[in-house]
Amino acid sequence: MAWYNDTGKDCDVVLSSRIRLARNIAHLPFDGYLSRSDAEKVINDCKKIIEENSGTRDFEFCDFEKADAYQKTSLCEKHLISPEFAKKKGPHALIYSKDCDIGIMLCEEDHLRIQAFSRGLSLSPAYDKANKIDDLLSEKLEYAFSEKFGYLTKCPTNLGTAMRASVMVFLPALSLTDKISDVIRSVSKMGICVRGFYGEGSKSLASIYQISSDISLGISEEDMIKRVEDVTEKIAKLEREERRRIFENSKAQILDKIGRSCGILKNAYLMSSNEFFEHYKNLRLGISLGAVDNVSLETLDKLFVDTMPATLICENKSADKTECENSQRRDMLRAQMIKKALS
Amino acid sequence: MAWYNDTGKDCDVVLSSRIRLARNIAHLPFDGYLSRSDAEKVINDCKKIIEENSGTRDFEFCDFEKADAYQKTSLCEKHLISPEFAKKKGPHALIYSKDCDIGIMLCEEDHLRIQAFSRGLSLSPAYDKANKIDDLLSEKLEYAFSEKFGYLTKCPTNLGTAMRASVMVFLPALSLTDKISDVIRSVSKMGICVRGFYGEGSKSLASIYQISSDISLGISEEDMIKRVEDVTEKIAKLEREERRRIFENSKAQILDKIGRSCGILKNAYLMSSNEFFEHYKNLRLGISLGAVDNVSLETLDKLFVDTMPATLICENKSADKTECENSQRRDMLRAQMIKKALS
């Protein structure tokens, strides 16, 4: 079962929590100056440590010099890698847990980027998972660390704890009335920023935004996690108030929109991913307003990931990759998956 | 049960058959020159004859000088009167059977216009019904009739049998590919014309057209009925071929369109009549292609009439007419009726 299949705290607004730790190996140059053999050594050392210490958990290894475009994009859709990582040249790899809640990007901007995910507003559990992996690796590897600057990273904005704490939030009401702009402005003063679906410079997708810590120097991991959680709870409260306000003012129109999206998802024969995002948004809002029966947030959020263009192809055994170059075939498969999941 | 609730011959293409007979009372001036008292006499005489001879059938009487706008428009939506009749000034009235398969417009363009409807391609049964009413009335009334010109009518184009035989046909495929233009051109040479939903000068609605006889002088009722039926069968054959062709060429797109319309109709919370016509078209096509389960042509065609703006208000007991001035309230009622009928 994928991790995003769970329910979680504040699930009506918060989809998931994520911790990312950046680490570099001492005495090795940063990315861009790292030799091929050093990069391969970083990858192989980490792979070995995880293989020997994974315990009961299953991990997968993906060599990005060998992976095909669908695999790369699918991992990006699952947020296990950054879009930049997918495009990178030279040796780089990903180790990730089978249920996709842990990922270690090797030779990204930093030598190691450990990520852990958890459902709903739950940064501490995510931090615990990331920390465990970090402990395991740090036992065998020597990290680049300074008493003054903390973990040394390629980009100086990541110095200190080198941690980024972020949550994916669903803000259809705040974005409909564009109150999201005020929210973005006001949190930026607290070392926290609101970004699009794929992080820096990306747009929101289906009214999903990323709230994340923007500094890591001069603040402990625990304090930053608390700060992100506090801000997220405040935003969630605003979002809920806005949903109620909109619903009271335009009940018929909102129920109509939700009902239509539900009907279309259960009956369409072709469904593009962009169209799905729109219906996903309406249905997710509908579930939180109590206006949709028999569909859970978990089912819907799982569909959101499973029907992404590349993931759809990678995880559908019946899908022939060549055949799926044809977008109609993909849209047909997506519609079938959605129909099956919702009925 | 309304007559349009039945199944009928060639129902996938032919919705209904209609016979209209125009009659005028001898020695009375035509409409426009008829005095108020003469008009009232025509109305009362006919009313009396029907009341005394209706047998087991229930007839309604509607005085158009007293009827409200909703009643008039609803009768027009059911094709029991012409749009011109609804707008007319002075004494005019309608006698109609409770199940709406027989109507007698009094003081329309002609003193009497007897109409009879029947489901599917069935002009002869419709003619029998109209003829029976005509026989009944002609026993007591003296019609204006000449050996040379047949029944005398206000407009010379109606001389002769003064009969119009027409069928309502559903031609989504021929209208999609615009082959309907060729059809219209080719039948016009045979004294037959293809018109829009409300007859002369009107547009098609939901791909529904009216095929009707255009002449009544020099041809017997039986011959004209046969001619209209033959032409209709030919058009039905063309339409079916075109449906199959389109379906084979764009199966996924057609199934998608049908599925979506089905999903929207079963789940929308607000539905305008114009939007309904579009979904009706897709669903009706879907039923004939075997792509829609659990919805019959009869259910759908009944909805088509029942959800028309004025009929919706007149026949829905829970509908407050003042409240229904509000189009959102109407759209909500319509959506509820559709949902109920289709589930």
Tab-separated table of N, CA, C and O in Angstrom, chain B residues 133-215:
chain	number	residue	atom	x	y	z
B	133	ILE	N	-62.788	12.131	-35.032
B	133	ILE	CA	-63.205	13.434	-34.489
B	133	ILE	C	-63.859	14.261	-35.600
B	133	ILE	O	-64.905	14.897	-35.395
B	134	ASP	N	-63.257	14.202	-36.775
B	134	ASP	CA	-63.787	14.948	-37.921
B	134	ASP	C	-65.202	14.469	-38.268
B	134	ASP	O	-66.100	15.281	-38.511
B	135	ASP	N	-65.400	13.148	-38.269
B	135	ASP	CA	-66.725	12.577	-38.553
B	135	ASP	C	-67.764	13.068	-37.552
B	135	ASP	O	-68.877	13.452	-37.909
B	136	LEU	N	-67.363	13.045	-36.292
B	136	LEU	CA	-68.227	13.462	-35.196
B	136	LEU	C	-68.683	14.908	-35.385
B	136	LEU	O	-69.870	15.232	-35.278
B	137	LEU	N	-67.712	15.764	-35.686
B	137	LEU	CA	-68.018	17.189	-35.831
B	137	LEU	C	-68.827	17.457	-37.094
B	137	LEU	O	-69.775	18.254	-37.080
B	138	SER	N	-68.500	16.746	-38.162
B	138	SER	CA	-69.150	17.035	-39.447
B	138	SER	C	-70.606	16.579	-39.472
B	138	SER	O	-71.397	17.044	-40.294
B	139	GLU	N	-70.951	15.688	-38.535
B	139	GLU	CA	-72.365	15.294	-38.428
B	139	GLU	C	-73.245	16.464	-38.027
B	139	GLU	O	-74.402	16.559	-38.420
B	140	LYS	N	-72.693	17.344	-37.200
B	140	LYS	CA	-73.478	18.448	-36.649
B	140	LYS	C	-73.169	19.795	-37.308
B	140	LYS	O	-73.947	20.728	-37.202
B	141	LEU	N	-71.974	19.899	-37.898
B	141	LEU	CA	-71.563	21.188	-38.457
B	141	LEU	C	-71.537	21.088	-39.973
B	141	LEU	O	-71.240	20.031	-40.517
B	142	GLU	N	-71.833	22.206	-40.626
B	142	GLU	CA	-71.695	22.196	-42.081
B	142	GLU	C	-70.355	22.811	-42.452
B	142	GLU	O	-70.096	23.985	-42.154
B	143	TYR	N	-69.446	22.009	-43.033
B	143	TYR	CA	-68.129	22.492	-43.408
B	143	TYR	C	-68.176	23.246	-44.737
B	143	TYR	O	-68.994	22.941	-45.608
B	144	ALA	N	-67.257	24.209	-44.894
B	144	ALA	CA	-67.094	24.886	-46.191
B	144	ALA	C	-66.345	23.927	-47.105
B	144	ALA	O	-65.213	23.542	-46.813
B	145	PHE	N	-66.992	23.499	-48.194
B	145	PHE	CA	-66.428	22.461	-49.044
B	145	PHE	C	-66.825	22.720	-50.481
B	145	PHE	O	-67.963	23.109	-50.754
B	146	SER	N	-65.911	22.546	-51.413
B	146	SER	CA	-66.280	22.680	-52.824
B	146	SER	C	-65.849	21.416	-53.542
B	146	SER	O	-64.814	20.821	-53.211
B	147	GLU	N	-66.657	21.003	-54.542
B	147	GLU	CA	-66.331	19.793	-55.305
B	147	GLU	C	-64.973	19.946	-55.970
B	147	GLU	O	-64.192	18.998	-56.040
B	148	LYS	N	-64.688	21.198	-56.408
B	148	LYS	CA	-63.473	21.426	-57.167
B	148	LYS	C	-62.229	21.521	-56.275
B	148	LYS	O	-61.193	20.921	-56.562
B	149	PHE	N	-62.347	22.284	-55.149
B	149	PHE	CA	-61.169	22.570	-54.318
B	149	PHE	C	-61.108	21.771	-53.019
B	149	PHE	O	-60.184	21.931	-52.239
B	150	GLY	N	-62.129	20.947	-52.794
B	150	GLY	CA	-62.141	20.190	-51.541
B	150	GLY	C	-62.491	21.092	-50.378
B	150	GLY	O	-63.290	22.041	-50.527
B	151	TYR	N	-61.881	20.819	-49.218
B	151	TYR	CA	-62.155	21.663	-48.052
B	151	TYR	C	-61.609	23.051	-48.310
B	151	TYR	O	-60.472	23.202	-48.765
B	152	LEU	N	-62.443	24.071	-48.007
B	152	LEU	CA	-61.994	25.454	-48.226
B	152	LEU	C	-61.268	25.948	-46.979
B	152	LEU	O	-61.750	25.791	-45.860
B	153	THR	N	-60.095	26.502	-47.201
B	153	THR	CA	-59.265	26.958	-46.078
B	153	THR	C	-58.844	28.396	-46.306
B	153	THR	O	-58.865	28.892	-47.432
B	154	LYS	N	-58.443	29.053	-45.209
B	154	LYS	CA	-58.065	30.459	-45.336
B	154	LYS	C	-56.872	30.601	-46.277
B	154	LYS	O	-56.856	31.453	-47.160
B	155	CYS	N	-55.877	29.762	-46.080
B	155	CYS	CA	-54.707	29.827	-46.938
B	155	CYS	C	-54.874	28.818	-48.079
B	155	CYS	O	-55.130	27.638	-47.831
B	156	PRO	N	-54.752	29.281	-49.345
B	156	PRO	CA	-55.008	28.377	-50.479
B	156	PRO	C	-54.077	27.148	-50.509
B	156	PRO	O	-54.418	26.125	-51.093
B	157	THR	N	-52.929	27.223	-49.850
B	157	THR	CA	-52.019	26.060	-49.851
B	157	THR	C	-52.600	24.874	-49.092
B	157	THR	O	-52.105	23.762	-49.213
B	158	ASN	N	-53.649	25.123	-48.306
B	158	ASN	CA	-54.241	24.023	-47.544
B	158	ASN	C	-55.481	23.414	-48.202
B	158	ASN	O	-56.071	22.474	-47.671
B	159	LEU	N	-55.859	23.930	-49.362
B	159	LEU	CA	-57.039	23.402	-50.055
B	159	LEU	C	-56.870	21.917	-50.363
B	159	LEU	O	-55.780	21.369	-50.253
B	160	GLY	N	-57.995	21.296	-50.760
B	160	GLY	CA	-57.936	19.870	-51.088
B	160	GLY	C	-58.341	19.058	-49.874
B	160	GLY	O	-59.402	19.297	-49.291
B	161	THR	N	-57.468	18.135	-49.456
B	161	THR	CA	-57.787	17.346	-48.257
B	161	THR	C	-57.668	18.202	-47.001
B	161	THR	O	-58.169	17.845	-45.952
B	162	ALA	N	-56.959	19.337	-47.125
B	162	ALA	CA	-56.675	20.198	-45.969
B	162	ALA	C	-55.989	19.420	-44.858
B	162	ALA	O	-56.093	19.752	-43.688
B	163	MET	N	-55.320	18.357	-45.269
B	163	MET	CA	-54.602	17.524	-44.296
B	163	MET	C	-53.113	17.796	-44.363
B	163	MET	O	-52.553	17.982	-45.440
B	164	ARG	N	-52.503	17.842	-43.213
B	164	ARG	CA	-51.045	17.798	-43.190
B	164	ARG	C	-50.646	16.552	-42.394
B	164	ARG	O	-51.114	16.342	-41.272
B	165	ALA	N	-49.805	15.729	-43.010
B	165	ALA	CA	-49.275	14.550	-42.319
B	165	ALA	C	-47.831	14.869	-41.981
B	165	ALA	O	-47.066	15.266	-42.860
B	166	SER	N	-47.460	14.728	-40.720
B	166	SER	CA	-46.065	15.025	-40.383
B	166	SER	C	-45.517	14.072	-39.335
B	166	SER	O	-46.266	13.470	-38.565
B	167	VAL	N	-44.213	13.934	-39.351
B	167	VAL	CA	-43.551	13.092	-38.345
B	167	VAL	C	-42.386	13.886	-37.752
B	167	VAL	O	-41.764	14.696	-38.436
B	168	MET	N	-42.138	13.661	-36.464
B	168	MET	CA	-40.983	14.274	-35.821
B	168	MET	C	-39.865	13.240	-35.862
B	168	MET	O	-40.052	12.106	-35.403
B	169	VAL	N	-38.731	13.632	-36.428
B	169	VAL	CA	-37.625	12.671	-36.540
B	169	VAL	C	-36.384	13.193	-35.822
B	169	VAL	O	-36.131	14.392	-35.762
B	170	PHE	N	-35.640	12.243	-35.306
B	170	PHE	CA	-34.426	12.535	-34.553
B	170	PHE	C	-33.242	12.189	-35.454
B	170	PHE	O	-33.014	11.015	-35.747
B	171	LEU	N	-32.541	13.230	-35.926
B	171	LEU	CA	-31.485	13.013	-36.919
B	171	LEU	C	-30.121	13.558	-36.459
B	171	LEU	O	-29.529	14.420	-37.115
B	172	PRO	N	-29.594	13.039	-35.349
B	172	PRO	CA	-28.322	13.580	-34.847
B	172	PRO	C	-27.155	13.340	-35.798
B	172	PRO	O	-26.308	14.215	-35.953
B	173	ALA	N	-27.130	12.165	-36.438
B	173	ALA	CA	-25.984	11.846	-37.291
B	173	ALA	C	-26.033	12.656	-38.580
B	173	ALA	O	-25.043	13.267	-38.976
B	174	LEU	N	-27.205	12.705	-39.217
B	174	LEU	CA	-27.323	13.476	-40.459
B	174	LEU	C	-27.104	14.967	-40.206
B	174	LEU	O	-26.581	15.668	-41.067
B	175	SER	N	-27.480	15.454	-39.037
B	175	SER	CA	-27.251	16.881	-38.807
B	175	SER	C	-25.803	17.153	-38.404
B	175	SER	O	-25.268	18.205	-38.735
B	176	LEU	N	-25.168	16.192	-37.736
B	176	LEU	CA	-23.754	16.372	-37.375
B	176	LEU	C	-22.890	16.525	-38.621
B	176	LEU	O	-22.031	17.396	-38.705
B	177	THR	N	-23.131	15.668	-39.604
B	177	THR	CA	-22.310	15.713	-40.814
B	177	THR	C	-22.929	16.625	-41.879
B	177	THR	O	-22.456	16.693	-43.001
B	178	ASP	N	-23.995	17.301	-41.500
B	178	ASP	CA	-24.724	18.232	-42.371
B	178	ASP	C	-25.265	17.598	-43.659
B	178	ASP	O	-25.548	18.299	-44.630
B	179	LYS	N	-25.437	16.277	-43.640
B	179	LYS	CA	-26.076	15.639	-44.791
B	179	LYS	C	-27.565	15.966	-44.816
B	179	LYS	O	-28.256	15.729	-45.801
B	180	ILE	N	-28.044	16.508	-43.699
B	180	ILE	CA	-29.442	16.903	-43.607
B	180	ILE	C	-29.803	17.913	-44.701
B	180	ILE	O	-30.926	17.890	-45.216
B	181	SER	N	-28.854	18.758	-45.089
B	181	SER	CA	-29.128	19.757	-46.140
B	181	SER	C	-29.500	19.079	-47.456
B	181	SER	O	-30.434	19.499	-48.142
B	182	ASP	N	-28.769	18.022	-47.800
B	182	ASP	CA	-29.080	17.272	-49.019
B	182	ASP	C	-30.466	16.644	-48.924
B	182	ASP	O	-31.227	16.642	-49.889
B	183	VAL	N	-30.765	16.091	-47.739
B	183	VAL	CA	-32.061	15.446	-47.531
B	183	VAL	C	-33.181	16.461	-47.742
B	183	VAL	O	-34.144	16.206	-48.461
B	184	ILE	N	-33.025	17.627	-47.128
B	184	ILE	CA	-34.052	18.670	-47.235
B	184	ILE	C	-34.284	19.044	-48.706
B	184	ILE	O	-35.417	19.127	-49.172
B	185	ARG	N	-33.184	19.230	-49.447
B	185	ARG	CA	-33.292	19.587	-50.866
B	185	ARG	C	-34.015	18.501	-51.662
B	185	ARG	O	-34.909	18.781	-52.433
B	186	SER	N	-33.628	17.249	-51.411
B	186	SER	CA	-34.162	16.189	-52.271
B	186	SER	C	-35.641	15.891	-52.027
B	186	SER	O	-36.355	15.543	-52.953
B	187	VAL	N	-36.119	16.037	-50.788
B	187	VAL	CA	-37.528	15.709	-50.553
B	187	VAL	C	-38.474	16.829	-50.976
B	187	VAL	O	-39.652	16.584	-51.216
B	188	SER	N	-37.939	18.051	-51.089
B	188	SER	CA	-38.818	19.191	-51.396
B	188	SER	C	-39.491	19.029	-52.760
B	188	SER	O	-40.562	19.566	-53.003
B	189	LYS	N	-38.855	18.235	-53.649
B	189	LYS	CA	-39.439	18.013	-54.982
B	189	LYS	C	-40.655	17.090	-54.930
B	189	LYS	O	-41.368	16.943	-55.911
B	190	MET	N	-40.856	16.429	-53.783
B	190	MET	CA	-41.932	15.449	-53.682
B	190	MET	C	-43.139	15.977	-52.913
B	190	MET	O	-43.989	15.203	-52.476
B	191	GLY	N	-43.208	17.308	-52.744
B	191	GLY	CA	-44.333	17.870	-51.988
B	191	GLY	C	-44.194	17.590	-50.507
B	191	GLY	O	-45.178	17.533	-49.762
B	192	ILE	N	-42.949	17.383	-50.098
B	192	ILE	CA	-42.679	17.092	-48.688
B	192	ILE	C	-41.599	18.057	-48.227
B	192	ILE	O	-40.686	18.387	-48.992
B	193	CYS	N	-41.716	18.555	-47.001
B	193	CYS	CA	-40.648	19.442	-46.533
B	193	CYS	C	-40.158	19.056	-45.156
B	193	CYS	O	-40.846	18.381	-44.394
B	194	VAL	N	-38.921	19.464	-44.890
B	194	VAL	CA	-38.304	19.192	-43.587
B	194	VAL	C	-38.148	20.533	-42.892
B	194	VAL	O	-37.594	21.473	-43.464
B	195	ARG	N	-38.690	20.613	-41.671
B	195	ARG	CA	-38.668	21.878	-40.943
B	195	ARG	C	-38.089	21.681	-39.546
B	195	ARG	O	-37.789	20.575	-39.136
B	196	GLY	N	-38.004	22.783	-38.807
B	196	GLY	CA	-37.495	22.729	-37.432
B	196	GLY	C	-38.517	22.186	-36.454
B	196	GLY	O	-39.598	21.731	-36.841
B	197	PHE	N	-38.176	22.254	-35.179
B	197	PHE	CA	-38.961	21.626	-34.121
B	197	PHE	C	-40.381	22.156	-34.021
B	197	PHE	O	-41.320	21.409	-33.770
B	198	TYR	N	-40.567	23.465	-34.167
B	198	TYR	CA	-41.905	24.043	-34.043
B	198	TYR	C	-42.517	24.354	-35.409
B	198	TYR	O	-43.316	25.279	-35.553
B	199	GLY	N	-42.121	23.589	-36.426
B	199	GLY	CA	-42.713	23.777	-37.746
B	199	GLY	C	-42.113	24.941	-38.504
B	199	GLY	O	-40.943	25.286	-38.304
B	200	GLU	N	-42.940	25.525	-39.365
B	200	GLU	CA	-42.503	26.571	-40.294
B	200	GLU	C	-41.598	27.632	-39.672
B	200	GLU	O	-41.947	28.273	-38.676
B	201	GLY	N	-40.430	27.817	-40.270
B	201	GLY	CA	-39.549	28.908	-39.864
B	201	GLY	C	-38.812	28.692	-38.554
B	201	GLY	O	-38.069	29.557	-38.115
B	202	SER	N	-39.026	27.541	-37.902
B	202	SER	CA	-38.348	27.319	-36.623
B	202	SER	C	-37.072	26.509	-36.825
B	202	SER	O	-36.857	25.900	-37.864
B	203	LYS	N	-36.226	26.523	-35.814
B	203	LYS	CA	-34.959	25.795	-35.882
B	203	LYS	C	-35.122	24.382	-35.348
B	203	LYS	O	-36.063	24.089	-34.620
B	204	SER	N	-34.150	23.521	-35.668
B	204	SER	CA	-34.212	22.193	-35.063
B	204	SER	C	-33.762	22.321	-33.624
B	204	SER	O	-33.030	23.230	-33.260
B	205	LEU	N	-34.251	21.427	-32.788
B	205	LEU	CA	-33.946	21.435	-31.366
B	205	LEU	C	-33.488	20.015	-31.071
B	205	LEU	O	-34.192	19.064	-31.428
B	206	ALA	N	-32.335	19.876	-30.460
B	206	ALA	CA	-31.834	18.546	-30.110
B	206	ALA	C	-31.841	17.612	-31.331
B	206	ALA	O	-32.148	16.436	-31.207
B	207	SER	N	-31.518	18.170	-32.501
B	207	SER	CA	-31.494	17.387	-33.750
B	207	SER	C	-32.843	16.790	-34.113
B	207	SER	O	-32.908	15.772	-34.801
B	208	ILE	N	-33.917	17.393	-33.633
B	208	ILE	CA	-35.262	16.931	-33.987
B	208	ILE	C	-35.801	17.808	-35.125
B	208	ILE	O	-35.748	19.034	-35.047
B	209	TYR	N	-36.296	17.148	-36.152
B	209	TYR	CA	-36.843	17.843	-37.319
B	209	TYR	C	-38.255	17.349	-37.569
B	209	TYR	O	-38.638	16.267	-37.119
B	210	GLN	N	-38.994	18.159	-38.325
B	210	GLN	CA	-40.341	17.763	-38.689
B	210	GLN	C	-40.363	17.499	-40.201
B	210	GLN	O	-39.999	18.367	-40.985
B	211	ILE	N	-40.770	16.292	-40.561
B	211	ILE	CA	-40.955	15.993	-41.983
B	211	ILE	C	-42.450	16.076	-42.229
B	211	ILE	O	-43.220	15.389	-41.553
B	212	SER	N	-42.879	16.910	-43.173
B	212	SER	CA	-44.331	16.990	-43.347
B	212	SER	C	-44.742	17.184	-44.798
B	212	SER	O	-43.969	17.658	-45.634
B	213	SER	N	-45.979	16.791	-45.048
B	213	SER	CA	-46.544	16.963	-46.382
B	213	SER	C	-46.724	18.458	-46.618
B	213	SER	O	-47.061	19.205	-45.709
B	214	ASP	N	-46.461	18.884	-47.871
B	214	ASP	CA	-46.486	20.310	-48.157
B	214	ASP	C	-47.630	20.683	-49.106
B	214	ASP	O	-47.871	21.852	-49.359
B	215	ILE	N	-48.304	19.658	-49.634
B	215	ILE	CA	-49.439	19.922	-50.522
B	215	ILE	C	-50.619	19.057	-50.092
B	215	ILE	O	-50.430	18.000	-49.473
